[in-house]
Amino acid sequence: MLTITQALVDQIVAHARKDHPDEACGVVAGPAGSDRPERFIPMLNAAMSPTFYEFDSGDLLKLYREMDDRDEEPVIVYHSHTATEAYPSRTDISYANEPGAHYVLVSTADTDGLGDFQFRSYRIVEGEVTEEEVTVVEAY
């Protein structure tokens, strides 16, 4: 289960809407071993594509060094889908290399008739996708 603050949900959704029609991507870091997302880190989609996202390798290296210096880890790796539901694509699954992270997908397309976006979380380990419950709280 992913427990996340409303403020972080709002930041992730705002980033997805801002970068639309391209996919948005980023990380939410938290204290190592805590499973608590705290620090919102929007990243540039180096692919600048409406159907694919890619972290810039230099930005990603800088981010991992910074997280290491702060004793943090990527608790959430997020990106958006602009025309499909919030479910990992085959490409998303193949690039999922953080087995401890929650993979959050935001769809900016109303694919289910439930509103103007979907916010869903998954665990992706060795190609196996498992959707998990998302609990939104005001504070930890």
PDB file of C-alpha atoms in Angstrom:
ATOM      1  CA  MET A   1       0.000   0.000   0.000  1.00  0.00           C
ATOM      2  CA  LEU A   2       1.140   3.512  -0.796  1.00  0.00           C
ATOM      3  CA  THR A   3       0.477   6.192   1.813  1.00  0.00           C
ATOM      4  CA  ILE A   4       0.942   9.679   0.385  1.00  0.00           C
ATOM      5  CA  THR A   5      -0.006  13.214   1.380  1.00  0.00           C
ATOM      6  CA  GLN A   6      -2.652  15.149  -0.522  1.00  0.00           C
ATOM      7  CA  ALA A   7      -0.032  17.843  -1.173  1.00  0.00           C
ATOM      8  CA  LEU A   8       2.218  15.344  -2.997  1.00  0.00           C
ATOM      9  CA  VAL A   9      -0.715  13.952  -5.006  1.00  0.00           C
ATOM     10  CA  ASP A  10      -1.585  17.519  -6.021  1.00  0.00           C
ATOM     11  CA  GLN A  11       2.028  18.221  -7.076  1.00  0.00           C
ATOM     12  CA  ILE A  12       2.266  15.048  -9.183  1.00  0.00           C
ATOM     13  CA  VAL A  13      -1.089  15.710 -10.888  1.00  0.00           C
ATOM     14  CA  ALA A  14      -0.167  19.378 -11.508  1.00  0.00           C
ATOM     15  CA  HIS A  15       3.126  18.276 -13.138  1.00  0.00           C
ATOM     16  CA  ALA A  16       1.243  15.805 -15.367  1.00  0.00           C
ATOM     17  CA  ARG A  17      -1.181  18.518 -16.443  1.00  0.00           C
ATOM     18  CA  LYS A  18       1.596  21.080 -16.996  1.00  0.00           C
ATOM     19  CA  ASP A  19       3.634  18.800 -19.282  1.00  0.00           C
ATOM     20  CA  HIS A  20       0.573  17.565 -21.228  1.00  0.00           C
ATOM     21  CA  PRO A  21       0.472  16.626 -24.100  1.00  0.00           C
ATOM     22  CA  ASP A  22       3.912  15.132 -23.338  1.00  0.00           C
ATOM     23  CA  GLU A  23       4.343  12.587 -20.579  1.00  0.00           C
ATOM     24  CA  ALA A  24       5.611  13.999 -17.284  1.00  0.00           C
ATOM     25  CA  CYS A  25       7.997  12.094 -15.034  1.00  0.00           C
ATOM     26  CA  GLY A  26       9.739  12.414 -11.707  1.00  0.00           C
ATOM     27  CA  VAL A  27      10.582  10.952  -8.340  1.00  0.00           C
ATOM     28  CA  VAL A  28       9.399  11.428  -4.783  1.00  0.00           C
ATOM     29  CA  ALA A  29      12.289  10.701  -2.430  1.00  0.00           C
ATOM     30  CA  GLY A  30      12.053   9.729   1.201  1.00  0.00           C
ATOM     31  CA  PRO A  31      14.302   8.682   4.072  1.00  0.00           C
ATOM     32  CA  ALA A  32      16.087   5.409   3.263  1.00  0.00           C
ATOM     33  CA  GLY A  33      14.127   2.438   4.569  1.00  0.00           C
ATOM     34  CA  SER A  34      11.060   4.485   5.550  1.00  0.00           C
ATOM     35  CA  ASP A  35       8.699   3.884   2.572  1.00  0.00           C
ATOM     36  CA  ARG A  36       7.536   7.471   3.241  1.00  0.00           C
ATOM     37  CA  PRO A  37       7.451   9.779   0.203  1.00  0.00           C
ATOM     38  CA  GLU A  38       8.477  13.292   1.222  1.00  0.00           C
ATOM     39  CA  ARG A  39      10.514  15.254  -1.336  1.00  0.00           C
ATOM     40  CA  PHE A  40       8.889  15.961  -4.717  1.00  0.00           C
ATOM     41  CA  ILE A  41      11.419  16.015  -7.556  1.00  0.00           C
ATOM     42  CA  PRO A  42       9.919  16.748 -10.983  1.00  0.00           C
ATOM     43  CA  MET A  43      12.219  15.680 -13.798  1.00  0.00           C
ATOM     44  CA  LEU A  44      12.468  16.597 -17.454  1.00  0.00           C
ATOM     45  CA  ASN A  45      11.135  14.024 -19.905  1.00  0.00           C
ATOM     46  CA  ALA A  46      14.191  13.855 -22.139  1.00  0.00           C
ATOM     47  CA  ALA A  47      12.114  12.073 -24.808  1.00  0.00           C
ATOM     48  CA  MET A  48       9.646  15.000 -24.930  1.00  0.00           C
ATOM     49  CA  SER A  49       7.016  12.552 -26.149  1.00  0.00           C
ATOM     50  CA  PRO A  50       3.272  12.059 -25.597  1.00  0.00           C
ATOM     51  CA  THR A  51       3.763   8.268 -25.601  1.00  0.00           C
ATOM     52  CA  PHE A  52       7.087   7.671 -23.859  1.00  0.00           C
ATOM     53  CA  TYR A  53       9.167   9.051 -21.017  1.00  0.00           C
ATOM     54  CA  GLU A  54      12.879   8.937 -20.375  1.00  0.00           C
ATOM     55  CA  PHE A  55      14.921  10.462 -17.584  1.00  0.00           C
ATOM     56  CA  ASP A  56      17.966  12.404 -18.763  1.00  0.00           C
ATOM     57  CA  SER A  57      20.949  10.248 -17.753  1.00  0.00           C
ATOM     58  CA  GLY A  58      22.916  13.213 -16.385  1.00  0.00           C
ATOM     59  CA  ASP A  59      19.949  14.463 -14.350  1.00  0.00           C
ATOM     60  CA  LEU A  60      19.348  10.952 -13.039  1.00  0.00           C
ATOM     61  CA  LEU A  61      22.988  10.533 -11.962  1.00  0.00           C
ATOM     62  CA  LYS A  62      22.859  13.901 -10.191  1.00  0.00           C
ATOM     63  CA  LEU A  63      19.599  12.919  -8.462  1.00  0.00           C
ATOM     64  CA  TYR A  64      20.976   9.599  -7.190  1.00  0.00           C
ATOM     65  CA  ARG A  65      24.112  11.289  -5.845  1.00  0.00           C
ATOM     66  CA  GLU A  66      21.954  13.897  -4.109  1.00  0.00           C
ATOM     67  CA  MET A  67      19.658  11.235  -2.606  1.00  0.00           C
ATOM     68  CA  ASP A  68      22.707   9.276  -1.444  1.00  0.00           C
ATOM     69  CA  ASP A  69      24.137  12.396   0.243  1.00  0.00           C
ATOM     70  CA  ARG A  70      20.790  12.981   1.991  1.00  0.00           C
ATOM     71  CA  ASP A  71      20.323   9.305   2.990  1.00  0.00           C
ATOM     72  CA  GLU A  72      17.230   9.098   0.781  1.00  0.00           C
ATOM     73  CA  GLU A  73      15.886   6.637  -1.736  1.00  0.00           C
ATOM     74  CA  PRO A  74      13.307   6.855  -4.525  1.00  0.00           C
ATOM     75  CA  VAL A  75      10.052   5.941  -2.757  1.00  0.00           C
ATOM     76  CA  ILE A  76       7.915   6.836  -5.796  1.00  0.00           C
ATOM     77  CA  VAL A  77       8.826   6.865  -9.471  1.00  0.00           C
ATOM     78  CA  TYR A  78       5.997   8.556 -11.339  1.00  0.00           C
ATOM     79  CA  HIS A  79       4.988   9.402 -14.860  1.00  0.00           C
ATOM     80  CA  SER A  80       1.874  10.268 -16.795  1.00  0.00           C
ATOM     81  CA  HIS A  81      -0.045   8.738 -19.646  1.00  0.00           C
ATOM     82  CA  THR A  82      -1.728  11.292 -21.869  1.00  0.00           C
ATOM     83  CA  ALA A  83      -4.128   9.147 -23.914  1.00  0.00           C
ATOM     84  CA  THR A  84      -4.385   5.802 -22.128  1.00  0.00           C
ATOM     85  CA  GLU A  85      -5.350   4.530 -18.702  1.00  0.00           C
ATOM     86  CA  ALA A  86      -2.979   4.714 -15.740  1.00  0.00           C
ATOM     87  CA  TYR A  87      -1.542   1.220 -16.196  1.00  0.00           C
ATOM     88  CA  PRO A  88       2.105   0.369 -16.930  1.00  0.00           C
ATOM     89  CA  SER A  89       2.928  -0.262 -20.576  1.00  0.00           C
ATOM     90  CA  ARG A  90       5.333  -2.998 -21.665  1.00  0.00           C
ATOM     91  CA  THR A  91       8.023  -0.322 -21.971  1.00  0.00           C
ATOM     92  CA  ASP A  92       7.263   0.993 -18.470  1.00  0.00           C
ATOM     93  CA  ILE A  93       7.587  -2.535 -17.097  1.00  0.00           C
ATOM     94  CA  SER A  94      10.875  -3.186 -18.907  1.00  0.00           C
ATOM     95  CA  TYR A  95      12.393   0.041 -17.502  1.00  0.00           C
ATOM     96  CA  ALA A  96      11.206  -0.496 -13.908  1.00  0.00           C
ATOM     97  CA  ASN A  97      14.493  -1.050 -12.092  1.00  0.00           C
ATOM     98  CA  GLU A  98      13.634   0.022  -8.531  1.00  0.00           C
ATOM     99  CA  PRO A  99      12.011  -3.055  -6.930  1.00  0.00           C
ATOM    100  CA  GLY A 100      11.377  -1.186  -3.659  1.00  0.00           C
ATOM    101  CA  ALA A 101       9.658   1.789  -5.292  1.00  0.00           C
ATOM    102  CA  HIS A 102       5.999   2.525  -5.836  1.00  0.00           C
ATOM    103  CA  TYR A 103       5.365   3.202  -9.533  1.00  0.00           C
ATOM    104  CA  VAL A 104       2.688   5.888  -9.727  1.00  0.00           C
ATOM    105  CA  LEU A 105       0.894   6.541 -12.986  1.00  0.00           C
ATOM    106  CA  VAL A 106      -1.347   9.507 -13.626  1.00  0.00           C
ATOM    107  CA  SER A 107      -3.558   9.474 -16.689  1.00  0.00           C
ATOM    108  CA  THR A 108      -4.620  12.875 -17.956  1.00  0.00           C
ATOM    109  CA  ALA A 109      -7.156  11.161 -20.242  1.00  0.00           C
ATOM    110  CA  ASP A 110     -10.635  10.412 -18.873  1.00  0.00           C
ATOM    111  CA  THR A 111     -10.561   6.725 -19.810  1.00  0.00           C
ATOM    112  CA  ASP A 112     -12.963   5.496 -17.117  1.00  0.00           C
ATOM    113  CA  GLY A 113     -15.608   8.243 -16.951  1.00  0.00           C
ATOM    114  CA  LEU A 114     -14.649   8.956 -13.332  1.00  0.00           C
ATOM    115  CA  GLY A 115     -13.039  12.348 -13.845  1.00  0.00           C
ATOM    116  CA  ASP A 116     -10.275  14.213 -15.580  1.00  0.00           C
ATOM    117  CA  PHE A 117      -7.431  12.078 -14.244  1.00  0.00           C
ATOM    118  CA  GLN A 118      -6.557   8.716 -12.703  1.00  0.00           C
ATOM    119  CA  PHE A 119      -3.934   8.283  -9.969  1.00  0.00           C
ATOM    120  CA  ARG A 120      -2.839   4.661  -9.474  1.00  0.00           C
ATOM    121  CA  SER A 121       0.139   2.925  -7.884  1.00  0.00           C
ATOM    122  CA  TYR A 122       1.911  -0.326  -8.688  1.00  0.00           C
ATOM    123  CA  ARG A 123       4.773  -2.466  -7.543  1.00  0.00           C
ATOM    124  CA  ILE A 124       6.834  -3.763 -10.456  1.00  0.00           C
ATOM    125  CA  VAL A 125       9.306  -6.513  -9.561  1.00  0.00           C
ATOM    126  CA  GLU A 126      11.026  -8.663 -12.184  1.00  0.00           C
ATOM    127  CA  GLY A 127       8.362  -7.811 -14.754  1.00  0.00           C
ATOM    128  CA  GLU A 128       5.460  -8.643 -12.418  1.00  0.00           C
ATOM    129  CA  VAL A 129       2.943  -5.800 -12.019  1.00  0.00           C
ATOM    130  CA  THR A 130       0.796  -5.597  -8.887  1.00  0.00           C
ATOM    131  CA  GLU A 131      -1.620  -2.725  -8.342  1.00  0.00           C
ATOM    132  CA  GLU A 132      -1.723  -1.475  -4.784  1.00  0.00           C
ATOM    133  CA  GLU A 133      -4.107   0.559  -2.689  1.00  0.00           C
ATOM    134  CA  VAL A 134      -3.384   4.289  -2.367  1.00  0.00           C
ATOM    135  CA  THR A 135      -4.182   6.011   0.940  1.00  0.00           C
ATOM    136  CA  VAL A 136      -4.138   9.797   0.813  1.00  0.00           C
ATOM    137  CA  VAL A 137      -3.514  11.594   4.123  1.00  0.00           C
ATOM    138  CA  GLU A 138      -3.189  15.226   5.143  1.00  0.00           C
ATOM    139  CA  ALA A 139       0.114  14.616   6.961  1.00  0.00           C
ATOM    140  CA  TYR A 140       2.292  11.757   8.241  1.00  0.00           C
TER     141      TYR A 140
END
